[in-house]
Coordinates of C-alpha atoms in Angstrom, one line a residue:
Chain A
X214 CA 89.8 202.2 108.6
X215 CA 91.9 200.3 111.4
X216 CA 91.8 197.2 108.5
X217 CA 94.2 199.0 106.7
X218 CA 96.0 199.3 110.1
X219 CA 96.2 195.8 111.0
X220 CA 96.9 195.3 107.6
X221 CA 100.0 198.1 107.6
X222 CA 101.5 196.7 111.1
X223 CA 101.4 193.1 109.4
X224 CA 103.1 193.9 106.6
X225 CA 105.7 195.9 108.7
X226 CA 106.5 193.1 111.0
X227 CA 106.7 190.5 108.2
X228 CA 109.1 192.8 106.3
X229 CA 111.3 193.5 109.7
X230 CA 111.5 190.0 110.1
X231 CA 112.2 188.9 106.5
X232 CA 115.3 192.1 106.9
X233 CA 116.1 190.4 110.2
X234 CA 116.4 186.5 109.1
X235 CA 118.4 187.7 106.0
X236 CA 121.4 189.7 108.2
X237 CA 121.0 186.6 110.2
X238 CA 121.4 184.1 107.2
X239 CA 124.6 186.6 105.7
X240 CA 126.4 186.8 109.4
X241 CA 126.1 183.1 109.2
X242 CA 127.4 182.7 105.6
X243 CA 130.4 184.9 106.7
X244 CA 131.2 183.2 110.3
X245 CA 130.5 179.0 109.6
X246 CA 133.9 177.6 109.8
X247 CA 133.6 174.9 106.7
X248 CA 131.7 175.2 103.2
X249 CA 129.1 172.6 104.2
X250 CA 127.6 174.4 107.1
X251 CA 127.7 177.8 105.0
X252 CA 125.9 176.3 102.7
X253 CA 123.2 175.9 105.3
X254 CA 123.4 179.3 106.3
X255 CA 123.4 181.1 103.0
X256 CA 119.9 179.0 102.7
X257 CA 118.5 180.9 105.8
X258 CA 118.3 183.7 104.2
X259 CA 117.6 182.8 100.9
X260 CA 114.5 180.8 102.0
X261 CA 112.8 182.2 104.9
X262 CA 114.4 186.1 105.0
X263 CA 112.9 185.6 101.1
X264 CA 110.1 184.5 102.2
X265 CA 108.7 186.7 105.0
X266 CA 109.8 190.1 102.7
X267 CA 107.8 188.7 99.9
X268 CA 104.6 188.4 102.0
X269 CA 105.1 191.9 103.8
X270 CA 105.4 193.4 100.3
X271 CA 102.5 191.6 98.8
X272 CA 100.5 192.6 102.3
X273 CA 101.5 196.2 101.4
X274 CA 100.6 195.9 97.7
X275 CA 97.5 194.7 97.9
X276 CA 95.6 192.9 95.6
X277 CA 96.8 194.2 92.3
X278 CA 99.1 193.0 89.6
X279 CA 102.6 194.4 91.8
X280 CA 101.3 191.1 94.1
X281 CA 101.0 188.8 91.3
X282 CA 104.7 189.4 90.3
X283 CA 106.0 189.2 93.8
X284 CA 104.2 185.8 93.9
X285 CA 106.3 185.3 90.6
X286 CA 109.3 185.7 92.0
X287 CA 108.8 184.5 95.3
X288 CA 108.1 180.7 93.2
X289 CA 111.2 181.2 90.8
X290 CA 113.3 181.6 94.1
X291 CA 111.6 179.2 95.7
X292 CA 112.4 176.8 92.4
X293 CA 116.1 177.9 91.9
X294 CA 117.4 178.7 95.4
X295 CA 117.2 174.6 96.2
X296 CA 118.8 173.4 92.9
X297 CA 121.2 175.3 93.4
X298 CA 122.0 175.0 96.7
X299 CA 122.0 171.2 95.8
X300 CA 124.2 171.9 92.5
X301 CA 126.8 173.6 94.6
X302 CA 127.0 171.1 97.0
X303 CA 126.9 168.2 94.8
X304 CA 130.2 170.1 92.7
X305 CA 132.0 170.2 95.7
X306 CA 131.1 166.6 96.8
X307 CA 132.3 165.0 93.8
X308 CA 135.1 167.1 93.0
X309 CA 136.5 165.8 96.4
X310 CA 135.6 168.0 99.1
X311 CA 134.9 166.1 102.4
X312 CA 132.1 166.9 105.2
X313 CA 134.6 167.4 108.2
X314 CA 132.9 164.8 110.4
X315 CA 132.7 162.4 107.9
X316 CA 129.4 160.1 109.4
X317 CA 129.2 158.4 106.3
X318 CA 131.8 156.2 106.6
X319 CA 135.3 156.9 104.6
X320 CA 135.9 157.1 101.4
X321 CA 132.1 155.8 100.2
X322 CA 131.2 159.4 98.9
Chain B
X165 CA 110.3 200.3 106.7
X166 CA 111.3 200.0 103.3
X167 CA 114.6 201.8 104.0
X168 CA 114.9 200.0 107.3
X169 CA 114.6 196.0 105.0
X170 CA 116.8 197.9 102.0
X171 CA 119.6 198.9 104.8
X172 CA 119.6 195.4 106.2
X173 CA 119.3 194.4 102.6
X174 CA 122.7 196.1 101.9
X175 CA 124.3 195.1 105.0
X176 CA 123.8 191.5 103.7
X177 CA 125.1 192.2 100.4
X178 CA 128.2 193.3 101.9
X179 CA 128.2 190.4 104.1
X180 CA 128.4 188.0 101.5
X181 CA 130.8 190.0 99.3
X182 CA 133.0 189.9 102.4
X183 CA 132.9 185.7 102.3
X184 CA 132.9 186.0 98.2
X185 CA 136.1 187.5 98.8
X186 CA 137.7 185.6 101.6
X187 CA 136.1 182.2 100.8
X188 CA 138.9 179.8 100.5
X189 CA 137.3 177.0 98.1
X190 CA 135.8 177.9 94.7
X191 CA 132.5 176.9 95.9
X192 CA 132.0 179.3 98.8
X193 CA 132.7 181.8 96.2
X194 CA 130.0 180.2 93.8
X195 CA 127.3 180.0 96.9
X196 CA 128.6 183.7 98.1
X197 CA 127.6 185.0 93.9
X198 CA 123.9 182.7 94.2
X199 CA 123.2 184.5 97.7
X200 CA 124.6 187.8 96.2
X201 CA 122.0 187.4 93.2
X202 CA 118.9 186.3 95.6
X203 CA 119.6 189.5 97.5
X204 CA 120.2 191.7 95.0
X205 CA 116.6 190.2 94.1
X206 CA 115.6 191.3 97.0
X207 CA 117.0 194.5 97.1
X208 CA 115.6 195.6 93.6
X209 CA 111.8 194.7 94.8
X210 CA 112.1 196.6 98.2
X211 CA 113.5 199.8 95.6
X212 CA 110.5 199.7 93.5
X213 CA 108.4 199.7 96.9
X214 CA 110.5 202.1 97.9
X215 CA 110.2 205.0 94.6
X216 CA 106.7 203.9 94.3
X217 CA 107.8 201.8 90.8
X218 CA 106.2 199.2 90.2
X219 CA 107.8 198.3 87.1
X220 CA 111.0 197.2 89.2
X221 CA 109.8 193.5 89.5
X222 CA 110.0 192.5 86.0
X223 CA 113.5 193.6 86.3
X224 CA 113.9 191.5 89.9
X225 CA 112.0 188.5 87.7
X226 CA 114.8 188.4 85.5
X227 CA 117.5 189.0 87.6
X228 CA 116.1 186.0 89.7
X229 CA 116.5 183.8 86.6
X230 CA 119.3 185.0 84.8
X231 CA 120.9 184.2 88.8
X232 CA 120.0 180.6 88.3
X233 CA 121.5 180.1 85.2
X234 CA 124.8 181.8 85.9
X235 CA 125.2 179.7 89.0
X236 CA 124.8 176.7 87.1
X237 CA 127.1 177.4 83.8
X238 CA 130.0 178.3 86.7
X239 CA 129.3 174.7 88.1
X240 CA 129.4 173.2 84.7
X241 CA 132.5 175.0 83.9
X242 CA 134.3 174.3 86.7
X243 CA 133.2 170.1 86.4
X244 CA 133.6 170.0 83.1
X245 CA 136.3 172.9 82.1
X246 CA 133.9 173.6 78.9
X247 CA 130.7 175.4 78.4
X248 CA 129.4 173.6 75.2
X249 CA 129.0 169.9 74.5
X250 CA 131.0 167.4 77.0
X251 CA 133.9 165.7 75.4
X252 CA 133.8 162.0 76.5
X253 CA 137.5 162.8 77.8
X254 CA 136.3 165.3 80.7
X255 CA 132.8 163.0 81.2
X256 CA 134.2 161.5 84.3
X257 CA 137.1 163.0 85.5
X258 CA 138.3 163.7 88.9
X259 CA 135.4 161.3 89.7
X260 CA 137.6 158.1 89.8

């Protein structure tokens, strides 16, 4: 009987802290002054708030089908969340828009 | 604690609607829609925990794709101001 504790105060944590790191990513998303450091932040929460909420639920689920699809999804985010990221920022590089502190040297985007 | 993640969940949402609308460049407003669509992902799994329906996944797998691929036709559009094949005359510009 206290498995299914453990097992239910796991879960609960996981999916407080998967809640917690995706306010944290959205506040960042909103506050970041530039488009490149947003882009880092709207990651936080896509990767690791993502994350942590998956595993709570598929704690809570079990070991049934419901898991199986969370796993599902947590892979096609997993997949998608970087390309895209990486599409984004690749549009706005090429289409001219400049890190602020431009380490790389000028002009040799 | 499902309604405790789907709160925070929809605190979020409106977090990033906020910067969808405010965001100054095009592409804050294209990462503010992908973020949207992962937490609206997000937000339809911890629902089906929540009613105790399963069946709500499927619907968060295809929202998780059918994400993906919007984000990247917007991108396309706005490099290349057309959906379908490339003309040769838009292959390269605003790259030079």
């Amino acid at each position: 009987m206290t498995w299914m504790l453990i097992v239910d105060i796991v879960s609960w944590i996981l999916i407080l802290a998967g809640s917690a790191f995706t306010i944290i990513g959205a506040v960042g998303t909103m506050r970041f002054p530039d488009f490149w450091s947003r882009l880092h932040a709207a990651s936080v929460s896509e990767s690791a708030g993502m994350l942590l909420l998956i595993t709570g639920m598929c704690l809570q689920s079990g070991l049934t089908l419901v898991t199986v699809k969370l796993l599902i999804i947590a892979a096609f985010i997993l997949i998608t969340g970087p390309t895209s990221t990486h599409a984004v920022a690749n549009a706005a590089l090429t289409s001219g828009e400049k890190p602020k502190s431009d380490v790389i040297g000028e002009g040799d985007v | 604690m499902f309604l405790a993640a789907a709160i925070a969940l929809f605190v979020s949402m409106i977090l990033v609607l906020a910067r969808l609308y405010a965001g100054p460049t095009v592409y804050d407003r294209v990462l503010a829609v992908n973020s949207f669509g992962t937490l609206t992902v997000l937000f339809i799994a911890v629902l089906g925990f929540l009613n105790g329906r399963p069946d709500f996944l499927d619907i968060a797998i295809l929202y998780a794709l059918i994400n993906f691929v919007g984000t990247i036709a917007i991108l396309k559009f706005f490099r290349y101001r057309t959906l379908g094949d490339v003309p040769q005359a838009n292959k390269n510009k605003g790259r030079d």
